[in-house]
Short mmCIF file of C-alpha atoms in Angstrom, two decimals:
data_model
loop_
_atom_site.label_atom_id
_atom_site.label_comp_id
_atom_site.label_asym_id
_atom_site.label_seq_id
_atom_site.Cartn_x
_atom_site.Cartn_y
_atom_site.Cartn_z
CA UNK A 22 7.63 -18.57 -5.37
CA UNK A 23 4.40 -17.46 -5.70
CA UNK A 24 4.77 -13.69 -6.04
CA UNK A 25 2.17 -11.57 -4.97
CA UNK A 26 2.01 -7.45 -5.47
CA UNK A 27 0.51 -5.37 -1.88
CA UNK A 28 0.19 -3.09 -3.60
CA UNK A 29 -1.07 -1.74 -6.90
CA UNK A 30 -4.47 0.67 -9.21
CA UNK A 31 -6.39 0.81 -11.60
CA UNK A 32 -9.20 3.82 -12.73
CA UNK A 33 -11.27 5.47 -14.48
CA UNK A 34 -11.11 8.84 -14.19
CA UNK A 35 -14.45 9.98 -16.14
CA UNK A 36 -16.37 7.75 -13.11
CA UNK A 37 -15.73 11.41 -11.46
CA UNK A 38 -13.97 11.25 -7.75
CA UNK A 39 -10.30 10.66 -8.93
CA UNK A 40 -10.01 15.02 -7.30
CA UNK A 41 -6.31 14.21 -7.37
CA UNK A 42 -5.82 12.93 -10.86
CA UNK A 43 -6.14 16.96 -12.44
CA UNK A 44 -2.78 17.81 -10.39
CA UNK A 45 -1.02 15.00 -11.23
CA UNK A 46 1.45 14.47 -14.58
CA UNK A 47 -0.42 13.77 -17.85
CA UNK A 48 0.23 10.77 -18.44
CA UNK A 49 -1.72 9.56 -15.74
CA UNK A 50 -4.91 11.27 -16.79
CA UNK A 51 -6.18 7.76 -18.68
CA UNK A 52 -7.93 4.92 -17.79
CA UNK A 53 -5.45 1.59 -16.31
CA UNK A 54 -6.95 -1.37 -16.29
CA UNK A 55 -6.53 -5.04 -15.82
CA UNK A 56 -6.04 -5.87 -19.89
CA UNK A 57 -3.62 -2.27 -19.64
CA UNK A 58 -0.64 -4.41 -16.35
CA UNK A 59 -1.46 -8.49 -16.96
CA UNK A 60 0.97 -8.58 -19.70
CA UNK A 61 3.53 -6.98 -18.09
CA UNK A 62 2.53 -8.22 -14.92
CA UNK A 63 2.57 -12.11 -16.28
CA UNK A 64 6.60 -11.49 -17.18
CA UNK A 65 7.55 -10.20 -14.95
CA UNK A 66 6.07 -13.62 -13.12
CA UNK A 67 3.29 -11.62 -10.61
CA UNK A 68 0.59 -13.23 -10.97
CA UNK A 69 -0.93 -11.72 -7.99
CA UNK A 70 -2.21 -8.40 -6.08
CA UNK A 71 -3.73 -6.08 -3.96
CA UNK A 72 -5.83 -3.12 -5.63
CA UNK A 73 -6.01 0.15 -3.08
CA UNK A 74 -8.08 2.80 -3.26
CA UNK A 75 -6.75 5.53 -5.21
CA UNK A 76 -9.93 7.98 -4.33
CA UNK A 77 -12.02 8.92 -1.24
CA UNK A 78 -14.95 7.69 -2.20
CA UNK A 79 -17.28 4.44 -1.02
CA UNK A 80 -17.98 4.51 -4.91
CA UNK A 81 -14.34 4.32 -6.19
CA UNK A 82 -14.44 1.25 -3.13
CA UNK A 83 -17.41 -1.16 -4.50
CA UNK A 84 -15.50 -0.38 -8.70
CA UNK A 85 -13.02 -2.93 -7.25
CA UNK A 86 -15.01 -5.14 -5.88
CA UNK A 87 -16.66 -5.30 -9.35
CA UNK A 88 -13.00 -5.47 -11.22
CA UNK A 89 -11.76 -8.30 -8.62
CA UNK A 90 -15.17 -10.04 -9.12
CA UNK A 91 -13.08 -10.17 -13.14
CA UNK A 92 -9.69 -10.68 -12.51
CA UNK A 93 -9.02 -13.42 -10.33
CA UNK A 94 -5.71 -12.20 -9.94
CA UNK A 95 -6.98 -9.50 -7.27
CA UNK A 96 -6.49 -11.76 -3.91
CA UNK A 97 -8.51 -8.26 -2.17
CA UNK A 98 -9.21 -5.09 -2.00
CA UNK A 99 -7.53 -1.81 0.51
CA UNK A 100 -10.77 0.25 0.13
CA UNK A 101 -12.27 3.72 1.79
CA UNK A 102 -14.52 5.41 4.29
CA UNK A 103 -14.79 8.10 5.64
CA UNK A 104 -12.92 7.45 9.09
CA UNK A 105 -14.37 10.89 11.20
CA UNK A 106 -18.11 9.84 10.73
CA UNK A 107 -19.93 8.84 13.86
CA UNK A 108 -21.62 6.54 11.42
CA UNK A 109 -17.68 4.79 10.13
CA UNK A 110 -18.20 1.16 11.47
CA UNK A 111 -21.78 0.62 9.88
CA UNK A 112 -19.52 1.52 6.77
CA UNK A 113 -16.64 -0.21 7.00
CA UNK A 114 -19.26 -3.07 7.60
CA UNK A 115 -20.97 -2.34 4.87
CA UNK A 116 -18.37 -2.51 2.57
CA UNK A 117 -17.48 -6.14 4.65
CA UNK A 118 -20.55 -7.30 3.41
CA UNK A 119 -20.75 -5.78 -0.52
CA UNK A 120 -17.05 -7.62 -1.16
CA UNK A 121 -17.78 -10.59 0.83
CA UNK A 122 -14.41 -10.90 1.20
CA UNK A 123 -12.48 -9.33 -0.90
CA UNK A 124 -11.89 -6.56 0.81
CA UNK A 125 -9.03 -6.74 3.92
CA UNK A 126 -8.12 -2.47 5.03
CA UNK A 127 -8.97 -0.29 4.68
CA UNK A 128 -7.04 3.78 3.63
CA UNK A 129 -7.15 7.29 4.88
CA UNK A 130 -6.01 9.55 2.40
CA UNK A 131 -4.22 10.51 5.38
CA UNK A 132 -0.80 12.81 3.13
CA UNK A 133 -4.08 15.07 1.47
CA UNK A 134 -4.92 16.61 5.13
CA UNK A 135 -3.40 19.10 6.10
CA UNK A 136 -3.52 18.73 9.92
CA UNK A 137 -0.56 16.13 10.75
CA UNK A 138 -2.41 15.18 14.29
CA UNK A 139 -5.42 14.62 11.88
CA UNK A 140 -4.51 10.08 12.47
CA UNK A 141 -4.22 10.38 16.25
CA UNK A 142 -6.91 12.63 16.37
CA UNK A 143 -10.09 11.37 19.01
CA UNK A 144 -13.07 11.53 17.03
CA UNK A 145 -10.63 8.11 13.99
CA UNK A 146 -11.62 5.72 17.50
CA UNK A 147 -14.33 4.88 16.56
CA UNK A 148 -12.94 3.38 13.55
CA UNK A 149 -10.09 2.36 13.83
CA UNK A 150 -11.69 0.20 16.95
CA UNK A 151 -14.04 -1.11 14.30
CA UNK A 152 -10.82 -2.30 12.55
CA UNK A 153 -9.72 -3.59 14.99
CA UNK A 154 -12.35 -6.09 16.16
CA UNK A 155 -13.29 -7.25 12.18
CA UNK A 156 -9.68 -8.47 11.60
CA UNK A 157 -9.55 -5.76 8.69
CA UNK A 158 -6.36 -3.72 8.34
CA UNK A 159 -4.70 -0.33 8.45
CA UNK A 160 -2.74 0.95 5.76
CA UNK A 161 -0.57 3.95 5.60
CA UNK A 162 0.04 6.74 3.57
CA UNK A 163 1.56 9.41 5.40
CA UNK A 164 5.01 11.37 5.08
CA UNK A 165 7.00 12.30 7.85
CA UNK A 166 5.68 15.58 8.90
CA UNK A 167 2.40 12.84 10.19
CA UNK A 168 4.57 9.93 11.67
CA UNK A 169 4.54 11.01 15.17
CA UNK A 170 0.27 10.89 14.85
CA UNK A 171 0.93 7.38 14.02
CA UNK A 172 3.20 7.04 16.42
CA UNK A 173 0.41 7.49 19.50
CA UNK A 174 -2.70 5.93 17.07
CA UNK A 175 -1.05 1.93 16.86
CA UNK A 176 0.70 2.43 20.09
CA UNK A 177 -3.54 3.03 21.19
CA UNK A 178 -4.76 0.98 19.05
CA UNK A 179 -2.06 -2.06 20.20
CA UNK A 180 -3.49 -4.89 18.42
CA UNK A 181 -3.99 -3.51 14.47
CA UNK A 182 -2.15 -4.55 11.92
CA UNK A 183 -1.11 -1.60 10.19
CA UNK A 184 1.23 -1.30 7.42
CA UNK A 185 2.78 2.42 5.87
CA UNK A 186 2.73 2.64 2.46
CA UNK A 187 5.69 3.35 0.38
CA UNK A 188 8.09 4.16 3.70
CA UNK A 189 5.67 6.99 4.71
CA UNK A 190 7.26 8.12 1.89
CA UNK A 191 11.53 9.08 2.82
CA UNK A 192 13.13 12.61 1.29
CA UNK A 193 14.88 10.91 -0.95
CA UNK A 194 15.71 14.58 -2.90
CA UNK A 195 16.51 16.74 0.04
CA UNK A 196 18.44 14.79 2.04
CA UNK A 197 17.16 15.48 5.09
CA UNK A 198 16.34 12.23 6.21
CA UNK A 199 17.07 12.62 10.04
CA UNK A 200 13.67 12.51 10.33
CA UNK A 201 12.61 9.88 8.97
CA UNK A 202 15.07 7.89 10.14
CA UNK A 203 14.81 8.19 13.55
CA UNK A 204 10.48 7.99 13.37
CA UNK A 205 11.68 4.36 11.05
CA UNK A 206 13.73 2.87 13.95
CA UNK A 207 10.41 4.33 16.70
CA UNK A 208 7.70 2.88 15.10
CA UNK A 209 9.77 -0.12 14.04
CA UNK A 210 9.29 -1.14 18.11
CA UNK A 211 5.32 -1.95 16.85
CA UNK A 212 5.65 -5.48 16.19
CA UNK A 213 2.29 -5.25 14.41
CA UNK A 214 3.47 -2.76 11.68
CA UNK A 215 4.13 -3.60 8.61
CA UNK A 216 6.12 -1.88 5.71
CA UNK A 217 6.38 -1.56 2.92
CA UNK A 218 9.05 -1.59 -0.64
CA UNK A 219 6.82 0.34 -3.02
CA UNK A 220 6.46 3.91 -4.20
CA UNK A 221 10.77 4.93 -3.19
CA UNK A 222 11.16 5.25 -7.10
CA UNK A 223 8.34 7.79 -7.36
CA UNK A 224 9.94 10.80 -5.47
CA UNK A 225 13.11 10.98 -7.53
CA UNK A 226 13.74 13.42 -9.71
CA UNK A 227 14.29 13.23 -13.79
CA UNK A 228 18.42 11.88 -14.24
CA UNK A 229 18.62 11.60 -10.52
CA UNK A 230 20.43 8.36 -9.79
CA UNK A 231 17.73 4.54 -8.44
CA UNK A 232 21.80 3.69 -6.45
CA UNK A 233 19.95 6.71 -3.70
CA UNK A 234 17.19 5.01 -2.07
CA UNK A 235 19.83 2.27 -1.21
CA UNK A 236 20.93 3.91 2.04
CA UNK A 237 15.87 3.69 3.23
CA UNK A 238 16.26 0.58 1.63
CA UNK A 239 19.05 -0.68 3.86
CA UNK A 240 17.15 0.88 7.75
CA UNK A 241 13.69 -0.81 6.81
CA UNK A 242 15.42 -4.44 7.03
CA UNK A 243 17.56 -2.83 9.15
CA UNK A 244 14.58 -1.82 11.01
CA UNK A 245 11.44 -4.45 10.48
CA UNK A 246 13.11 -6.93 9.24
CA UNK A 247 12.94 -9.18 5.78
CA UNK A 248 9.94 -10.88 8.01
CA UNK A 249 7.87 -7.50 7.89
CA UNK A 250 8.57 -5.91 4.86
CA UNK A 251 5.86 -6.00 2.01
CA UNK A 252 6.76 -5.60 -2.11
CA UNK A 253 4.35 -3.55 -3.45
CA UNK A 254 4.39 -2.13 -7.31
CA UNK A 255 2.61 1.06 -7.32
CA UNK A 256 2.03 1.12 -10.20
CA UNK A 257 0.39 2.66 -12.77
CA UNK A 258 2.35 5.44 -10.61
CA UNK A 259 5.44 3.69 -10.91
CA UNK A 260 4.53 4.12 -14.85
CA UNK A 261 5.94 8.20 -14.20
CA UNK A 262 9.73 6.49 -13.81
CA UNK A 263 10.33 2.67 -14.15
CA UNK A 264 8.23 0.04 -16.39
CA UNK A 265 6.77 -2.78 -14.31
CA UNK A 266 9.15 -4.93 -14.92
CA UNK A 267 12.36 -2.80 -13.55
CA UNK A 268 10.96 -1.88 -10.18
CA UNK A 269 10.52 -5.50 -9.65
CA UNK A 270 14.37 -6.84 -10.81
CA UNK A 271 15.43 -3.59 -8.39
CA UNK A 272 13.88 -4.65 -5.19
CA UNK A 273 14.83 -8.41 -6.27
CA UNK A 274 18.37 -7.40 -6.42
CA UNK A 275 18.08 -4.94 -2.98
CA UNK A 276 16.01 -7.71 -1.54
CA UNK A 277 19.55 -10.52 -2.10
CA UNK A 278 21.69 -7.15 -0.81
CA UNK A 279 20.58 -6.00 2.40
CA UNK A 280 18.07 -9.81 3.01
CA UNK A 281 19.48 -12.53 1.63
CA UNK A 282 17.76 -15.89 0.42
CA UNK A 283 14.38 -13.55 2.07
CA UNK A 284 12.59 -13.09 -1.17
CA UNK A 285 9.87 -15.25 -0.73
CA UNK A 286 8.58 -13.99 2.57
CA UNK A 287 9.16 -10.06 1.01
CA UNK A 288 7.78 -11.22 -2.42
CA UNK A 289 5.06 -13.31 -1.26
CA UNK A 290 4.73 -14.75 1.89
CA UNK A 291 4.48 -10.73 5.01
CA UNK A 292 1.57 -10.08 1.82
CA UNK A 293 -0.19 -13.16 2.42
CA UNK A 294 -0.40 -13.64 5.79
CA UNK A 295 -0.20 -9.67 6.12
CA UNK A 296 -3.25 -9.39 4.45
CA UNK A 297 -5.03 -12.49 4.88
CA UNK A 298 -5.77 -13.75 2.21
CA UNK A 299 -6.48 -16.60 -0.10
CA UNK A 300 -4.19 -18.11 -2.11
CA UNK A 301 -5.65 -21.01 -3.13
CA UNK A 302 -8.85 -19.88 -5.01
CA UNK A 303 -6.35 -18.19 -7.04
CA UNK A 304 -4.21 -20.60 -7.95
CA UNK A 305 -6.93 -22.25 -10.14
CA UNK A 306 -6.36 -19.84 -12.88
CA UNK A 307 -3.32 -18.67 -13.00
CA UNK A 308 -0.88 -20.41 -15.91
CA UNK A 309 0.88 -23.07 -15.55
CA UNK A 310 4.37 -22.32 -14.81
CA UNK A 311 5.19 -20.33 -11.62
CA UNK A 312 8.34 -18.85 -10.66
#
């Protein structure tokens, strides 16, 4: 099985566009670059990844293109544009041109926007129509309160390939999961929507047993099925709670528990299909021994 990490970040704070890091744990307020991850990733048997934006800036997206061109493990980039701008489509097309095939989708940082209905605003129609027209994907970085608006948006854009980042951050700590369960079931009825098995450990308080995520993972497999779940590390945010190999092994174990025999889809095939990744050129750069 050739594993693909469907959600991974690199960043360099001295670039100046990672404002959210000021409130992040101190351990994350440094550079995390390909050399910092390579040994862990290869030791875990993960040779390829999708690089996801971590700053609301087109400059950062172009920086990710630069990194991807020097790191053959990166098969695609999910970038950022101001989706509410009148000329959002021009910006998307410029990124497509500058990425020369690397741009696979767009992710607005919707979780940081105060209005829970932002994703349903008509002003975003142009940008979403553009994504759909160019066969680009949409990464939904949202919380439970934004799921109704996301549902409205996806019902409007029926052919848009979309994915829930970090399973829409279920309220694991407070245990009030009724709304999350209900909306996950509802959203999963939309056949083009996928979901990332990522970011769950970082939702836990210190000292909380990892077993508390099991009911949430089980619900994801019940609702989306193994054919629409993509594993992602969310590295380096992951480092605040676990190392790369630990989360991978835990996710593999949970997949065996809830979808036996379907690991190849969750950890490889779904990401390749969803993002339209071209694995073949990267294979020539990978170690001879594949997992």
